[in-house]
PDB file of C-alpha atoms and ligand atoms in Angstrom:
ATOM      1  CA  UNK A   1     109.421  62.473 108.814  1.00  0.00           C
ATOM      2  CA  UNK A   2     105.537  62.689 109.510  1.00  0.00           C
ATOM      3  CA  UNK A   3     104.480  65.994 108.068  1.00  0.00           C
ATOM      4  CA  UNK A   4     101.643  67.077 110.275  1.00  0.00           C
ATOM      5  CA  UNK A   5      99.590  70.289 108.950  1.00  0.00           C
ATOM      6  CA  UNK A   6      97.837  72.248 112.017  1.00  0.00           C
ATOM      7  CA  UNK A   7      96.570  75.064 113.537  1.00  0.00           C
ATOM      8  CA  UNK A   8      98.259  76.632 116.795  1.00  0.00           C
ATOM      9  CA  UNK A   9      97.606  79.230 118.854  1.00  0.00           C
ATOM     10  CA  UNK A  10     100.287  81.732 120.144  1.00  0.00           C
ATOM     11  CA  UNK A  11     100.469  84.615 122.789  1.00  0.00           C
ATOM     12  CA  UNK A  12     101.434  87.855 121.111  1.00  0.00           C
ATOM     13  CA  UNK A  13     100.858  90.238 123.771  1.00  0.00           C
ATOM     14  CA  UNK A  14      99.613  91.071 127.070  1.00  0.00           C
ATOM     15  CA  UNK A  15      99.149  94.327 128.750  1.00  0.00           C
ATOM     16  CA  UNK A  16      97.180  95.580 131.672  1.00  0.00           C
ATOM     17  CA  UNK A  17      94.144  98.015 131.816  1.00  0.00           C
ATOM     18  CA  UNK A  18      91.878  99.701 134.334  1.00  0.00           C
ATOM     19  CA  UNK A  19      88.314  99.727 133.941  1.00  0.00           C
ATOM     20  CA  UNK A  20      84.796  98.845 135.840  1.00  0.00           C
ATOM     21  CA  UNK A  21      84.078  95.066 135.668  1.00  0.00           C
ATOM     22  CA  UNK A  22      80.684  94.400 134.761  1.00  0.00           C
ATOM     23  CA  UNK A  23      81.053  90.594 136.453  1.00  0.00           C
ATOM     24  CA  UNK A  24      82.053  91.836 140.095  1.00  0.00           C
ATOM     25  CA  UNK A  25      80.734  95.011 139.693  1.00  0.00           C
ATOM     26  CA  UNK A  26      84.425  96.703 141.422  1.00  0.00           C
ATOM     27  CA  UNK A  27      85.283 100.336 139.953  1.00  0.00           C
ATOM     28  CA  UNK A  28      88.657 100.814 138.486  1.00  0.00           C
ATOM     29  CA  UNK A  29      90.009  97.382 138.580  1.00  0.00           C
ATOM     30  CA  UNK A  30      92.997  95.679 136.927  1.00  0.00           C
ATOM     31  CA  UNK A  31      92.307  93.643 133.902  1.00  0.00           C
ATOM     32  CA  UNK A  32      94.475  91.518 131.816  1.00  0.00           C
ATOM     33  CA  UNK A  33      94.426  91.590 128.178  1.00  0.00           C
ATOM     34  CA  UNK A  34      96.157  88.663 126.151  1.00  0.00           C
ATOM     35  CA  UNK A  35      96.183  88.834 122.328  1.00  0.00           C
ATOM     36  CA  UNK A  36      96.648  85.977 120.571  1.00  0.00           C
ATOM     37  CA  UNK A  37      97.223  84.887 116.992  1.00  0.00           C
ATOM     38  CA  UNK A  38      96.437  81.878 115.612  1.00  0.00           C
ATOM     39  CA  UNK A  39      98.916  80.476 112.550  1.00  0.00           C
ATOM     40  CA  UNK A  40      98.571  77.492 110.540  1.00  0.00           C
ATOM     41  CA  UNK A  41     101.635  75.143 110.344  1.00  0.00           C
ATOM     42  CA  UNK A  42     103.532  72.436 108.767  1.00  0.00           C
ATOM     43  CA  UNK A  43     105.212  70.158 111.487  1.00  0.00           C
ATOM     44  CA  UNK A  44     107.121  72.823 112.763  1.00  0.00           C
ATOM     45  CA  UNK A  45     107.020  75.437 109.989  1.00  0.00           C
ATOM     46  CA  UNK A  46     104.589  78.353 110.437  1.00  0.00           C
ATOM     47  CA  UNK A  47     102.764  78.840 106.866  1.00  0.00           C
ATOM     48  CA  UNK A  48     100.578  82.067 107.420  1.00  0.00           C
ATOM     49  CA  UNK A  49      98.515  83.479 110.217  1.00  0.00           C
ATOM     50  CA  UNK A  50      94.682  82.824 110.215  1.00  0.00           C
ATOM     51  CA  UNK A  51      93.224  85.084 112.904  1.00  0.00           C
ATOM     52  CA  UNK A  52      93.845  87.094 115.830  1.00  0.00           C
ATOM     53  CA  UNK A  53      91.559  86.915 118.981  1.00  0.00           C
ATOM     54  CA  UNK A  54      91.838  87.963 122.656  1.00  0.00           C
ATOM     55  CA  UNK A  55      91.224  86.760 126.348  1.00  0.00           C
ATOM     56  CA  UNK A  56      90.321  89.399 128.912  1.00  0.00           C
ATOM     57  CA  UNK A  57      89.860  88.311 133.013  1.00  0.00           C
ATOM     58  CA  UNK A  58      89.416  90.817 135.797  1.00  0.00           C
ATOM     59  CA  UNK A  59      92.384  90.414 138.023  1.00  0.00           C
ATOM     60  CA  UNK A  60      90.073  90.863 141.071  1.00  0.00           C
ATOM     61  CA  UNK A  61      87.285  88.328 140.387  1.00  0.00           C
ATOM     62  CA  UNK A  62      89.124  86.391 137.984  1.00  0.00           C
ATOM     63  CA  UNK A  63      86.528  86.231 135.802  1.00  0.00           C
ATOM     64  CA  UNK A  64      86.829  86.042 132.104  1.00  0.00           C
ATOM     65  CA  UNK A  65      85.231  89.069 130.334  1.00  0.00           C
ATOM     66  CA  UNK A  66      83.485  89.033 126.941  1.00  0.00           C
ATOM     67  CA  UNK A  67      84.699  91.920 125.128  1.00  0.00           C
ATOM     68  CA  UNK A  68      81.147  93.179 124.049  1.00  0.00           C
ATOM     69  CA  UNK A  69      80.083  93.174 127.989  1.00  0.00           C
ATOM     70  CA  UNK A  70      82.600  95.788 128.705  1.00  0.00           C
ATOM     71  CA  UNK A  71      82.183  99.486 129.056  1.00  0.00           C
ATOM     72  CA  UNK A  72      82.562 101.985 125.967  1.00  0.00           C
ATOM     73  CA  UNK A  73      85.598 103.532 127.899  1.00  0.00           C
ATOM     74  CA  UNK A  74      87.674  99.841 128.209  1.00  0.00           C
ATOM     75  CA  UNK A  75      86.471  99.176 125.228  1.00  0.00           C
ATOM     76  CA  UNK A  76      88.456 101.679 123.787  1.00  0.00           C
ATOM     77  CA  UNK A  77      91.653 100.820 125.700  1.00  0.00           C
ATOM     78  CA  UNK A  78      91.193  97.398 124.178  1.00  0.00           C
ATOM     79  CA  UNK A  79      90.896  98.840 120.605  1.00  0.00           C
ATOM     80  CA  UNK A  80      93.626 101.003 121.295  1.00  0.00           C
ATOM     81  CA  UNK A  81      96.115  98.077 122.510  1.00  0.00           C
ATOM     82  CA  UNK A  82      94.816  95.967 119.845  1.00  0.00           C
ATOM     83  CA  UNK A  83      95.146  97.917 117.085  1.00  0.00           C
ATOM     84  CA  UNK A  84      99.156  98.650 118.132  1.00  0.00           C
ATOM     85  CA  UNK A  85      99.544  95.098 117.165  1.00  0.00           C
ATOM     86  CA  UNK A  86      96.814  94.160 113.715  1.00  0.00           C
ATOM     87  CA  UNK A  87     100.128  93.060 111.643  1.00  0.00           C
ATOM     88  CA  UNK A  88     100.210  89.503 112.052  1.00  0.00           C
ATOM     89  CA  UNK A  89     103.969  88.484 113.379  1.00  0.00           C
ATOM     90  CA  UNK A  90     106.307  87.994 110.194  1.00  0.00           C
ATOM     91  CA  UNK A  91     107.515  84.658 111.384  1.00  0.00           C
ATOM     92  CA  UNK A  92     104.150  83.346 110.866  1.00  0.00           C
ATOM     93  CA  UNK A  93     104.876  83.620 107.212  1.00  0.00           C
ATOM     94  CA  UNK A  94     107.589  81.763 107.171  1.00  0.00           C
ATOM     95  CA  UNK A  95     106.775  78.643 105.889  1.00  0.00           C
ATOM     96  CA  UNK A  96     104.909  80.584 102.975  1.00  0.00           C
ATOM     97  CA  UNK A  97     108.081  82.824 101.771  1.00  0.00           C
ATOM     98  CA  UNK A  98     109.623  79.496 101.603  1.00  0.00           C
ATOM     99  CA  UNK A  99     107.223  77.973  99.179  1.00  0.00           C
ATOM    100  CA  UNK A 100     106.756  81.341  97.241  1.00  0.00           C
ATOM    101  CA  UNK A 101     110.906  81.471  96.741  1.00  0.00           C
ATOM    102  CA  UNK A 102     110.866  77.629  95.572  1.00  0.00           C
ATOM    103  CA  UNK A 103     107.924  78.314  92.722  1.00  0.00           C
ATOM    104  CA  UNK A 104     109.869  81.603  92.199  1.00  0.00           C
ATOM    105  CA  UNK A 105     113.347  79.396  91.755  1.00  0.00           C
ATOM    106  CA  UNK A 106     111.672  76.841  89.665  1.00  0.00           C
ATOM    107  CA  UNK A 107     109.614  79.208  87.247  1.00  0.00           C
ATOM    108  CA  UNK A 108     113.237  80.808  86.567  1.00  0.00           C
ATOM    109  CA  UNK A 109     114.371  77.753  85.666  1.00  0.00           C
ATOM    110  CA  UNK A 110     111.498  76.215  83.984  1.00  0.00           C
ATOM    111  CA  UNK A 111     111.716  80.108  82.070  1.00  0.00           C
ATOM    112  CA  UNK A 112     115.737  79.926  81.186  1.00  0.00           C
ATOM    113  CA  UNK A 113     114.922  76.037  80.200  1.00  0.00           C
ATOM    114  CA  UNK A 114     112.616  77.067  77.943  1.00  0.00           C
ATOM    115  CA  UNK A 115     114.845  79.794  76.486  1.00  0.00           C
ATOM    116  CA  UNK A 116     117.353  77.915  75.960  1.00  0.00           C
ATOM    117  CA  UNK A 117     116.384  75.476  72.982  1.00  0.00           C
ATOM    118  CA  UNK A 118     118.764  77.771  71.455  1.00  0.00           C
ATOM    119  CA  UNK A 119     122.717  76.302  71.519  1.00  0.00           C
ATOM    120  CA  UNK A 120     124.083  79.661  71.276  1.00  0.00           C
ATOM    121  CA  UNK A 121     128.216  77.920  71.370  1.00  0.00           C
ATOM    122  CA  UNK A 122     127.205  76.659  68.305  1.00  0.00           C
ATOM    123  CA  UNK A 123     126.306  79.397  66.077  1.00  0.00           C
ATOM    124  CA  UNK A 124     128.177  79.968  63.109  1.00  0.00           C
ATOM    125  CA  UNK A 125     128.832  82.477  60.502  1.00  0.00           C
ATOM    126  CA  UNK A 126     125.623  83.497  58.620  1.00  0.00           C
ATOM    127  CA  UNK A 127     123.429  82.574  61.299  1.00  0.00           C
ATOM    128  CA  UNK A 128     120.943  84.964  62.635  1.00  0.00           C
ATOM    129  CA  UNK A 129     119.880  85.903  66.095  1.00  0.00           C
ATOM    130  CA  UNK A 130     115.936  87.345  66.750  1.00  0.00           C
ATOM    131  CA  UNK A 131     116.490  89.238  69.433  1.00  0.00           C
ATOM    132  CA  UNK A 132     114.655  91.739  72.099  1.00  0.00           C
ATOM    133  CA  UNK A 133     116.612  95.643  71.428  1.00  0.00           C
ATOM    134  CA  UNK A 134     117.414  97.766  75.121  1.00  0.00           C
ATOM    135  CA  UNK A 135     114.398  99.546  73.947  1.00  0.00           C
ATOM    136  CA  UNK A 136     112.070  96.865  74.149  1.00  0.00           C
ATOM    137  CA  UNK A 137     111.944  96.604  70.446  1.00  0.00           C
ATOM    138  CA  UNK A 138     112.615  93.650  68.112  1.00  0.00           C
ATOM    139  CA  UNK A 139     115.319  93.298  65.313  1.00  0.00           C
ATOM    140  CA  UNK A 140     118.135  90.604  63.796  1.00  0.00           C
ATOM    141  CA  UNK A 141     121.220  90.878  63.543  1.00  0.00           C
ATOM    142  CA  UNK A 142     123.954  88.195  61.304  1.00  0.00           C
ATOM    143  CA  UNK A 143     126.866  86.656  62.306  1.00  0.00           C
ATOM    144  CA  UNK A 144     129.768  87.687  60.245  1.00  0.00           C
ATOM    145  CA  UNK A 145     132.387  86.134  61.565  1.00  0.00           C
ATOM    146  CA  UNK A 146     133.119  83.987  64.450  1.00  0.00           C
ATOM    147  CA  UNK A 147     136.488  83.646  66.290  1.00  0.00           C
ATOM    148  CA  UNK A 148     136.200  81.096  69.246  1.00  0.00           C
ATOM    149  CA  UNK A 149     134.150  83.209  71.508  1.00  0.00           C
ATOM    150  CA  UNK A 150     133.852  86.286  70.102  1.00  0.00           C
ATOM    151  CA  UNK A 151     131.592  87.478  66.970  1.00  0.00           C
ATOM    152  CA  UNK A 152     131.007  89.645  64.267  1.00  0.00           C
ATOM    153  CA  UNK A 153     127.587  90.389  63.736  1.00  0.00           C
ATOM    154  CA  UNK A 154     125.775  92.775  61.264  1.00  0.00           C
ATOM    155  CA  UNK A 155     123.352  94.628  63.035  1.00  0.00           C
ATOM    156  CA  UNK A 156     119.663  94.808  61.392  1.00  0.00           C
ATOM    157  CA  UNK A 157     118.577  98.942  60.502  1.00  0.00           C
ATOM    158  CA  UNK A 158     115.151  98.136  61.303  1.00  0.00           C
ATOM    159  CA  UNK A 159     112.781  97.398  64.282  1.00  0.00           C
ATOM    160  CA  UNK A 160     110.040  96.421  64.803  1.00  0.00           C
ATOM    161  CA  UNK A 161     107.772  96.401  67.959  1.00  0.00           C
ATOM    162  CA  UNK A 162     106.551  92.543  68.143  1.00  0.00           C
ATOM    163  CA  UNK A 163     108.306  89.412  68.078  1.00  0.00           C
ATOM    164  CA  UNK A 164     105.865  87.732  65.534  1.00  0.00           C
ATOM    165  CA  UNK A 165     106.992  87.417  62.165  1.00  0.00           C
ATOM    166  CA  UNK A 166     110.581  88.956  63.601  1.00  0.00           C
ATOM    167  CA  UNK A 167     112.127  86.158  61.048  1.00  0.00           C
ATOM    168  CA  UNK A 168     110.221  88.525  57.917  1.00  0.00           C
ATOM    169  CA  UNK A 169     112.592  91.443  59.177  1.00  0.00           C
ATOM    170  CA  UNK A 170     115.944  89.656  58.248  1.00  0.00           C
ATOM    171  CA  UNK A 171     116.355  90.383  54.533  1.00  0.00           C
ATOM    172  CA  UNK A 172     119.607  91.577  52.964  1.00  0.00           C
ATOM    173  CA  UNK A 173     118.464  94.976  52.397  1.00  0.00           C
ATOM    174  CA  UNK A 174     117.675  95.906  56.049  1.00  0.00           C
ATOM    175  CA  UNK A 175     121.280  95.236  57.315  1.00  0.00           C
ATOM    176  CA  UNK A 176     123.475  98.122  57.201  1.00  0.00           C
ATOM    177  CA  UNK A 177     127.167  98.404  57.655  1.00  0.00           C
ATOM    178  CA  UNK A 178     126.820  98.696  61.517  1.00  0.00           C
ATOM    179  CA  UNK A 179     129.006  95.741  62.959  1.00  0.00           C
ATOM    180  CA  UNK A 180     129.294  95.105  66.555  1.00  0.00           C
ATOM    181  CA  UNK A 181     131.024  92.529  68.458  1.00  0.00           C
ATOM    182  CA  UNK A 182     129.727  90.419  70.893  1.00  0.00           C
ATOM    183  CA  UNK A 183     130.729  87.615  72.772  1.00  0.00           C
ATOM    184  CA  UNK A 184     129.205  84.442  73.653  1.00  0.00           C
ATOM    185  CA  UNK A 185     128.970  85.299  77.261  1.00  0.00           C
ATOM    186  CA  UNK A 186     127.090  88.546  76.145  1.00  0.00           C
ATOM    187  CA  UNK A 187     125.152  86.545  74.361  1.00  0.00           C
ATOM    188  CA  UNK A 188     124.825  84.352  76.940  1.00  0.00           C
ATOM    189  CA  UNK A 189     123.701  87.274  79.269  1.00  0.00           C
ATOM    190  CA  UNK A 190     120.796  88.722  76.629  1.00  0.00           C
ATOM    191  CA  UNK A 191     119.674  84.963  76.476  1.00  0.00           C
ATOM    192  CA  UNK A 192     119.396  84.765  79.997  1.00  0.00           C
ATOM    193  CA  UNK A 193     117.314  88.040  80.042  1.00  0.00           C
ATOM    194  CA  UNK A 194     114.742  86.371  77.892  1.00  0.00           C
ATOM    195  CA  UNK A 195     116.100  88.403  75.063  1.00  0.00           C
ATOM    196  CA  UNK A 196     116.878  86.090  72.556  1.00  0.00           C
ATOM    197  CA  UNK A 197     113.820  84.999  71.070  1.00  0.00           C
ATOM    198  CA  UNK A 198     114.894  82.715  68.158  1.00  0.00           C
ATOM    199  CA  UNK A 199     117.542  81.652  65.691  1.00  0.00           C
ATOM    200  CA  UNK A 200     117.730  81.118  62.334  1.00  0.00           C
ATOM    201  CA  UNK A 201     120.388  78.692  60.921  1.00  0.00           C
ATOM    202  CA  UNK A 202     122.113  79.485  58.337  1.00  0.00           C
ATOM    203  CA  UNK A 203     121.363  76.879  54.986  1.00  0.00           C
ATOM    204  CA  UNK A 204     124.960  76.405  55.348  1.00  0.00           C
ATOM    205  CA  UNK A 205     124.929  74.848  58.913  1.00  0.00           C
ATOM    206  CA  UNK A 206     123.021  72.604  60.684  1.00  0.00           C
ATOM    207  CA  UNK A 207     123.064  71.859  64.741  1.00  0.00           C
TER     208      UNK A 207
HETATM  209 ZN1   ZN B   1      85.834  91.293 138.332  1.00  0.00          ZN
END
């Protein structure tokens, strides 16, 4: 396919108003108004809009009219039509929601990738998880126990509010006797929010 990047122009609306035209000199004659907006594309795709311009002719002399030769009082009726349609057409967008939704798709993944150095099937007892609280804080917690899918963990007392030296919070003394169980789909779920943000093996057990 030849991929052919342009400009085009298209007719967004015409109306009819009545003024004096200053090229035939008649009172109170018909002109024609045609806005147009101008979009750039890709082969057939619109990308985004670029400007908006008009055409006026006197229906009587079928002259074309520059705006700024007009009288104050069609001027007006100009602005006024004009201004009922400034938004630029959403369909002239089109082709850039389409490239904003791919980056959008692959910074996800490129974001879960990168999240996901972390093989969270194949934690093991006395592992521990770094990990992003509800709050927005930043604790540990241990992995007790682990049948199949589901675990034990010991959840860390403390918090703190940064996820640099999060590893310095995991010391014996911090975890209580608050156990929780999770599974590995939850875990899968906080991973997936971005909040796992490390995990230390245990001595015993290696990936
Ligand atoms: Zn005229």
């Amino acid at each position: 396919m030849i991929v052919i990047l342009g400009t085009k122009t298209h007719l967004r609306h015409a109306a009819t108003f009545q003024g004096n035209c200053p090229h035939c000199q008649l009172n109170q004659v018909d002109f024609e108004l045609q806005l147009y907006c101008d979009y750039t594309h890709l082969t057939f795709i619109p990308l985004f809009p670029v400007k908006r311009h008009g055409e006026i002719h006197c229906t009587h002399c079928n002259a074309y009219i520059e705006y700024a030769d007009l009288p104050q009082s069609s001027k007006s009726k100009v602005d006024a039509i004009a201004h009922q349609k400034r938004i630029f057409p959403v369909w002239t967008f089109t082709g850039s929601a389409v490239i904003l939704v791919v980056i959008c798709l692959f910074l996800k993944n490129w974001y879960v990738k990168s999240h996901t150095d972390y093989p969270l099937e194949q934690l093991q007892k006395g592992d521990v998880v770094l990990y992003e609280t509800e709050n927005g804080y930043y604790s540990t917690f241990k992995i007790l126990e682990r049948k199949g899918t589901t675990f034990q963990v010991l959840v860390n007392e403390y918090v703190q509010d940064t996820y640099f030296d999060l590893e310095d919070l995991d010391i014996p003394s911090n975890y209580g006797k608050q156990k929780e169980s999770l599974s590995l789909e939850d875990l899968n779920a906080m991973e997936e929010n971005g909040r796992i943000e490390g995990i230390e093996k245990s001595n015993l057990n290696s990936f």
